[in-house]
C-alpha positions as protocol buffer text, in pm:
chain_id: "A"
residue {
  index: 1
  type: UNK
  ca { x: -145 y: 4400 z: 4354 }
}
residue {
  index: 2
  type: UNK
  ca { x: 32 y: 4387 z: 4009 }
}
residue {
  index: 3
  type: UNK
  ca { x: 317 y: 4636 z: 4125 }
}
residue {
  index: 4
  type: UNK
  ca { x: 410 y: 4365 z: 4413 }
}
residue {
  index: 5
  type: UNK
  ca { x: 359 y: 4040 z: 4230 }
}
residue {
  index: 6
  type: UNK
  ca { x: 596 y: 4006 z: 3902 }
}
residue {
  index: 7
  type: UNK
  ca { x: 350 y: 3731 z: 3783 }
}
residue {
  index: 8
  type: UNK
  ca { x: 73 y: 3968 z: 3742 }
}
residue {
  index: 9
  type: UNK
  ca { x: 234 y: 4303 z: 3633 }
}
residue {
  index: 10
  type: UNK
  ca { x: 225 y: 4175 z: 3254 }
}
residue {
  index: 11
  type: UNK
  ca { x: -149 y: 4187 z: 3270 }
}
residue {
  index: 12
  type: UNK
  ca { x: -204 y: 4497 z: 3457 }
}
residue {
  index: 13
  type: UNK
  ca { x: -293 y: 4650 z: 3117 }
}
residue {
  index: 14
  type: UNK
  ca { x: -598 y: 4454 z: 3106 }
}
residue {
  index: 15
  type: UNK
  ca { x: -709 y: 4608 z: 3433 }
}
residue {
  index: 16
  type: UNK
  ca { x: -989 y: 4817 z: 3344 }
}
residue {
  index: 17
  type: UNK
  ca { x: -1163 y: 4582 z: 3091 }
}
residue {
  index: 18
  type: UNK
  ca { x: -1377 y: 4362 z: 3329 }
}
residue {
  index: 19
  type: UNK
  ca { x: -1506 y: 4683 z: 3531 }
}
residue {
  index: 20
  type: UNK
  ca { x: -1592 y: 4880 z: 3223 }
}
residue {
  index: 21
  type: UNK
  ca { x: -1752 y: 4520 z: 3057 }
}
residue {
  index: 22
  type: UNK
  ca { x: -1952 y: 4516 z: 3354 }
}
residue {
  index: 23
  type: UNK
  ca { x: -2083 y: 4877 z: 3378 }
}
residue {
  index: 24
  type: UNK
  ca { x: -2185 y: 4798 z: 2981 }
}
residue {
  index: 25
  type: UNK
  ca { x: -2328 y: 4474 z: 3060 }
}
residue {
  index: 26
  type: UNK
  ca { x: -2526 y: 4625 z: 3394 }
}
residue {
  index: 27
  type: UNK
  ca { x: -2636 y: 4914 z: 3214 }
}
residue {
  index: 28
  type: UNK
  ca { x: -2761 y: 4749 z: 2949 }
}
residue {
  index: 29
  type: UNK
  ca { x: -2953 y: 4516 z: 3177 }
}
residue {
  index: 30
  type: UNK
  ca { x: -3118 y: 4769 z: 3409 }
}
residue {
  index: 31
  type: UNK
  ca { x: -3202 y: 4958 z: 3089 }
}
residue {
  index: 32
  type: UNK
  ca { x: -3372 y: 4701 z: 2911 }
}
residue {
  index: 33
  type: UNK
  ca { x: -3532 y: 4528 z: 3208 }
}
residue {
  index: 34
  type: UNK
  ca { x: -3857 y: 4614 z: 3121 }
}
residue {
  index: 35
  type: UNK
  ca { x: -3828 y: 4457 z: 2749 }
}
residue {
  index: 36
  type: UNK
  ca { x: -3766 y: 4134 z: 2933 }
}
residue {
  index: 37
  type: UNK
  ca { x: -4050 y: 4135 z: 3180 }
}
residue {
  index: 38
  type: UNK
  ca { x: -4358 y: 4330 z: 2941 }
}
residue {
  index: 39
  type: UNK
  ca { x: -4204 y: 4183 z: 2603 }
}
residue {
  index: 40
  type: UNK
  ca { x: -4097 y: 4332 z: 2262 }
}
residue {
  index: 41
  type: UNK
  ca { x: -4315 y: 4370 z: 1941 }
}
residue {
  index: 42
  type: UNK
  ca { x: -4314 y: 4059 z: 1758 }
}
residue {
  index: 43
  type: UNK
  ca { x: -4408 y: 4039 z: 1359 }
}
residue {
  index: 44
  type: UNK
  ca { x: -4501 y: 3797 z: 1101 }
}
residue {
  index: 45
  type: UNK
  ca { x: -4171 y: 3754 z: 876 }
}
residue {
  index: 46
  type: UNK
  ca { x: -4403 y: 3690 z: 578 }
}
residue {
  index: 47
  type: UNK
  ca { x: -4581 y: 3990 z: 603 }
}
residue {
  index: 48
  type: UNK
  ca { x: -4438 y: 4216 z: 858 }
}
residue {
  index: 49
  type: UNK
  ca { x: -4781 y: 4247 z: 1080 }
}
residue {
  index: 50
  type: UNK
  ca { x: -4711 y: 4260 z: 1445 }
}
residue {
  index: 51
  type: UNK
  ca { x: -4857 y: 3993 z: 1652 }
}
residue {
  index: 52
  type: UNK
  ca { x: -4828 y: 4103 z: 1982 }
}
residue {
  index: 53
  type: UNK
  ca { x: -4547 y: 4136 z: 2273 }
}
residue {
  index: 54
  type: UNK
  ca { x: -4313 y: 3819 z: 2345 }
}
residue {
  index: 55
  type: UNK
  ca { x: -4162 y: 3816 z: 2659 }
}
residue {
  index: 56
  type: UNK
  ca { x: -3952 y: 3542 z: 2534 }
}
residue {
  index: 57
  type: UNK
  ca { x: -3832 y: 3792 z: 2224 }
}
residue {
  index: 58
  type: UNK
  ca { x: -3765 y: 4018 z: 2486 }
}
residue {
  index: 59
  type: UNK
  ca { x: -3543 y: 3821 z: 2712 }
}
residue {
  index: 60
  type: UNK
  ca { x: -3361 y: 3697 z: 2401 }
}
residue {
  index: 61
  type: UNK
  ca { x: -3312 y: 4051 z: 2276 }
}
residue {
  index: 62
  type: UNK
  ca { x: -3205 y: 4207 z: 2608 }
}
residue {
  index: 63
  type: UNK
  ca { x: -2968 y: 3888 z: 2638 }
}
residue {
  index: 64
  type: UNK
  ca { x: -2786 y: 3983 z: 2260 }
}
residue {
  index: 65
  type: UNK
  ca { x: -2764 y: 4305 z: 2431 }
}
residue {
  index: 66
  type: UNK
  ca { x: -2530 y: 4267 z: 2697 }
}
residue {
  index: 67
  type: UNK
  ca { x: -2334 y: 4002 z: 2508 }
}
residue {
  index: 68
  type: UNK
  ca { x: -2302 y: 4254 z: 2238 }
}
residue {
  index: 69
  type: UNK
  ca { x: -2192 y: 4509 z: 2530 }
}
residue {
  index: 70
  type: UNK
  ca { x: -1940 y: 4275 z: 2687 }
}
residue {
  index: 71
  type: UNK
  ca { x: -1782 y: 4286 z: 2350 }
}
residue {
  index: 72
  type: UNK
  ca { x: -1777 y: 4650 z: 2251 }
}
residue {
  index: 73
  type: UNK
  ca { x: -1524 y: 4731 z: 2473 }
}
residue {
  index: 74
  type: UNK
  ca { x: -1239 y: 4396 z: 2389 }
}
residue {
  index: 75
  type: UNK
  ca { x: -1093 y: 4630 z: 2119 }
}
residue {
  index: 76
  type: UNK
  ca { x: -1026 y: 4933 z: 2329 }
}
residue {
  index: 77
  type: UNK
  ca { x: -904 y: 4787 z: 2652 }
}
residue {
  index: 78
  type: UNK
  ca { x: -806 y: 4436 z: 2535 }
}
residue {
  index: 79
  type: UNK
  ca { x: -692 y: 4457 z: 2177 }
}
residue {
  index: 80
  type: UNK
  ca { x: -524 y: 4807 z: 2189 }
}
residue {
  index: 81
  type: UNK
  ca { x: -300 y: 4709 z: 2428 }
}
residue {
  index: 82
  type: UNK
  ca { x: -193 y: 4408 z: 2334 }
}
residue {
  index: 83
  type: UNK
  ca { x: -95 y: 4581 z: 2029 }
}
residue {
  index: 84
  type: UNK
  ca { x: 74 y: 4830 z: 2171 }
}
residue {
  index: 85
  type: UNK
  ca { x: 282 y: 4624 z: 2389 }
}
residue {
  index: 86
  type: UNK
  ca { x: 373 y: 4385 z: 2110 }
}
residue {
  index: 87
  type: UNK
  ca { x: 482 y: 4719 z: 1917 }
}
residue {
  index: 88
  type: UNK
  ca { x: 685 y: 4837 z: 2200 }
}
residue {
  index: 89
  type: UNK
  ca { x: 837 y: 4500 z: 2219 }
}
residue {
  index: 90
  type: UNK
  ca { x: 946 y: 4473 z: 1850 }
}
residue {
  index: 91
  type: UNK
  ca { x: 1061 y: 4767 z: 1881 }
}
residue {
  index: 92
  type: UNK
  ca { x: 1232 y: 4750 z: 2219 }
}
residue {
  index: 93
  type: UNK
  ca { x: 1093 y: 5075 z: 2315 }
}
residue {
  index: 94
  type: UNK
  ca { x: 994 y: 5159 z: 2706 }
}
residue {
  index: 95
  type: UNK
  ca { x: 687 y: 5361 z: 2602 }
}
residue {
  index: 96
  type: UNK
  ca { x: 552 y: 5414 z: 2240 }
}
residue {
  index: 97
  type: UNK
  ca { x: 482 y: 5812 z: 2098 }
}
residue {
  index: 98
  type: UNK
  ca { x: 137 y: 5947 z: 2195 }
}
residue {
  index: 99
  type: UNK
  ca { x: 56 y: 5968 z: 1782 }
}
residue {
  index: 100
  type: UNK
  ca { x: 161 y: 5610 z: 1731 }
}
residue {
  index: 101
  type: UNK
  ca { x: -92 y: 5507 z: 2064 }
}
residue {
  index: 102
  type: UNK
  ca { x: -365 y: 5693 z: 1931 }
}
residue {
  index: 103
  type: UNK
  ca { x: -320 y: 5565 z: 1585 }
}
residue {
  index: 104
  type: UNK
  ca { x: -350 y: 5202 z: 1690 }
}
residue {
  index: 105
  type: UNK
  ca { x: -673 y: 5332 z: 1936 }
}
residue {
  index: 106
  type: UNK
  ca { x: -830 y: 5476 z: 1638 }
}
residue {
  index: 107
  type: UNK
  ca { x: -735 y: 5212 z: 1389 }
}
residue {
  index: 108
  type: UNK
  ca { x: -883 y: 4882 z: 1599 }
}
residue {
  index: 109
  type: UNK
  ca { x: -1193 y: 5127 z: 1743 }
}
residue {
  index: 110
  type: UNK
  ca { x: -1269 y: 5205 z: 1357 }
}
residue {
  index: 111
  type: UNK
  ca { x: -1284 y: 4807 z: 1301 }
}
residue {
  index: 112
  type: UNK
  ca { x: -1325 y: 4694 z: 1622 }
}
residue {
  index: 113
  type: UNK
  ca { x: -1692 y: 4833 z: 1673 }
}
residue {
  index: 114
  type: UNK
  ca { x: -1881 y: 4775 z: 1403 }
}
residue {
  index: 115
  type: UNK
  ca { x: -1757 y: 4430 z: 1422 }
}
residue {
  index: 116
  type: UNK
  ca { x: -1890 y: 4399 z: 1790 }
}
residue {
  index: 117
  type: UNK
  ca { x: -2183 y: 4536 z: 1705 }
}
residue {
  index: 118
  type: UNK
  ca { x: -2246 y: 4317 z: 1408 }
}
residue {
  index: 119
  type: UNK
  ca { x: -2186 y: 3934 z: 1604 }
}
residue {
  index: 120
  type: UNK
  ca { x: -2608 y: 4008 z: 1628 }
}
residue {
  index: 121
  type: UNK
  ca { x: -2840 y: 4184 z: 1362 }
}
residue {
  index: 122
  type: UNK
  ca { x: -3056 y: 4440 z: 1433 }
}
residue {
  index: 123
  type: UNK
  ca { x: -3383 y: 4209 z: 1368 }
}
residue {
  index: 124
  type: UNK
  ca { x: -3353 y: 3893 z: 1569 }
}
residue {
  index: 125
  type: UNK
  ca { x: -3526 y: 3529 z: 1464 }
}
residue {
  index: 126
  type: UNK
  ca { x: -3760 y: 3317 z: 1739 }
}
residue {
  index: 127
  type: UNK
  ca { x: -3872 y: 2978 z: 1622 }
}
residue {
  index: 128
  type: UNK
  ca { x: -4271 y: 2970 z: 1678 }
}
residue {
  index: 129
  type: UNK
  ca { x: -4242 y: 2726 z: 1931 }
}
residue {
  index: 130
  type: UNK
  ca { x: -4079 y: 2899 z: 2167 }
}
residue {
  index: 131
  type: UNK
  ca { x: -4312 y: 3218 z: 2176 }
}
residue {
  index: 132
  type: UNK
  ca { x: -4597 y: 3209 z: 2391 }
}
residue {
  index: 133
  type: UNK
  ca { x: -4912 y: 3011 z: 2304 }
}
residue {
  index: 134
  type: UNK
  ca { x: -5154 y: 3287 z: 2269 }
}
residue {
  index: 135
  type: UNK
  ca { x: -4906 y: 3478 z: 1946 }
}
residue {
  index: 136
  type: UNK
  ca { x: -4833 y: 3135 z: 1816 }
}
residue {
  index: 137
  type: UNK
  ca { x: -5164 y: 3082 z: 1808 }
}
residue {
  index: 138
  type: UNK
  ca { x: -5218 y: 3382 z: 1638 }
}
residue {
  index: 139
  type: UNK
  ca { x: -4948 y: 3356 z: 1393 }
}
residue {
  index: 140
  type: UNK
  ca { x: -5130 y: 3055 z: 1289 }
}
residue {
  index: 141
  type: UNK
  ca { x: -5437 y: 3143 z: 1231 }
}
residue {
  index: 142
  type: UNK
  ca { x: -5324 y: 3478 z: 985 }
}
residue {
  index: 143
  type: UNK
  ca { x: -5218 y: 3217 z: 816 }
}
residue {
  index: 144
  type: UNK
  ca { x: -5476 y: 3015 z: 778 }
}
residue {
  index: 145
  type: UNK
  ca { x: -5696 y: 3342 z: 715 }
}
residue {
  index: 146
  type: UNK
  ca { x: -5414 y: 3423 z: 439 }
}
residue {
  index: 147
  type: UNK
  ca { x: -5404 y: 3098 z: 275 }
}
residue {
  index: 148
  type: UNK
  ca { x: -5041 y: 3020 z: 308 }
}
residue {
  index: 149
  type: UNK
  ca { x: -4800 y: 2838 z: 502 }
}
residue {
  index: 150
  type: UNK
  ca { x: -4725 y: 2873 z: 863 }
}
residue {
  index: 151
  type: UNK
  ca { x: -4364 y: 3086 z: 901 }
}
residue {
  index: 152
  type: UNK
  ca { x: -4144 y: 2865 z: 1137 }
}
residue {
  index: 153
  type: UNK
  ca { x: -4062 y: 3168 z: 1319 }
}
residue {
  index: 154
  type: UNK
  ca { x: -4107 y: 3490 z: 1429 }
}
residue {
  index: 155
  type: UNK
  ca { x: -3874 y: 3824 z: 1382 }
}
residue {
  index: 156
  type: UNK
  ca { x: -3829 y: 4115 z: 1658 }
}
residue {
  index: 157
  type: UNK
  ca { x: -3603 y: 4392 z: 1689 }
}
residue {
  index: 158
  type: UNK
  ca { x: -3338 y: 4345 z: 1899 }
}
residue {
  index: 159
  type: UNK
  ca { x: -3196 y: 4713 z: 1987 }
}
residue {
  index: 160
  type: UNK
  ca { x: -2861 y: 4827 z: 2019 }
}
């Protein structure tokens, strides 16, 4: 379609992001389905003790996920060649070397990634009252058993 319509041929480089974002996104999904429907360990921030598994945790973690997925790949099929073609355009070259493209691949990968994979923490926050009622419940009464303060929220681990 982009070799018969002028209008669209600039963008043709951007091709292959959305069916590679949602492979990662899908994959992720299918993969963590189950943390979304039995729930992920769920702990205590004050002391660490689990409480139990949160199915609302789970969703939430499966969720930052796939977002996180979506975004891996931006640098390598969004970023890298928008470089590239801005290079080639400075320069007013038809096609750049094959060091110089794999250069600027390895240069936005190498900060490109950990960046993605940073937008979420590894250990993700729930406020209490949106955890079910039985590890609310639960969270509340260790601390009443403890003698401190009920924690406003609960931590899980998200995954990668």
């Amino acid at each position: 379609l982009s070799q018969r319509s002028p209008l669209l041929k600039p963008f043709a480089r951007f091709a292959p992001y959305p069916a590679v974002a949602l492979a990662n996104f899908l994959g992720s999904a299918c993969m963590r389905s189950s943390d979304a429907t039995r729930g992920v360990p769920v702990a205590d921030p004050a002391d660490g003790q689990p409480l139990g598994l949160s199915r609302a945790a789970g969703e939430r973690a499966v969720r930052d996920t796939c977002v996180t997925r979506l975004l891996m790949p931006v640098g390598n099929f969004l970023i890298v060649p928008a470089v590239v073609w801005l290079y080639t355009a400075a320069r007013r070259i038809r096609q750049p070397s094959l060091a110089t493209q794999v250069a600027v691949t390895a240069a936005v990968f190498s900060v490109w990634l950990p960046t993605a994979a940073s937008f979420y923490p590894p250990v993700g926050s729930l406020a209490l009252d949106e955890i079910e009622p039985h590890l609310r419940s639960e969270a509340e009464a260790r601390a009443r058993r403890a003698g401190r303060v009920v924690s406003p929220s609960v931590e899980y681990e998200r995954g990668v």
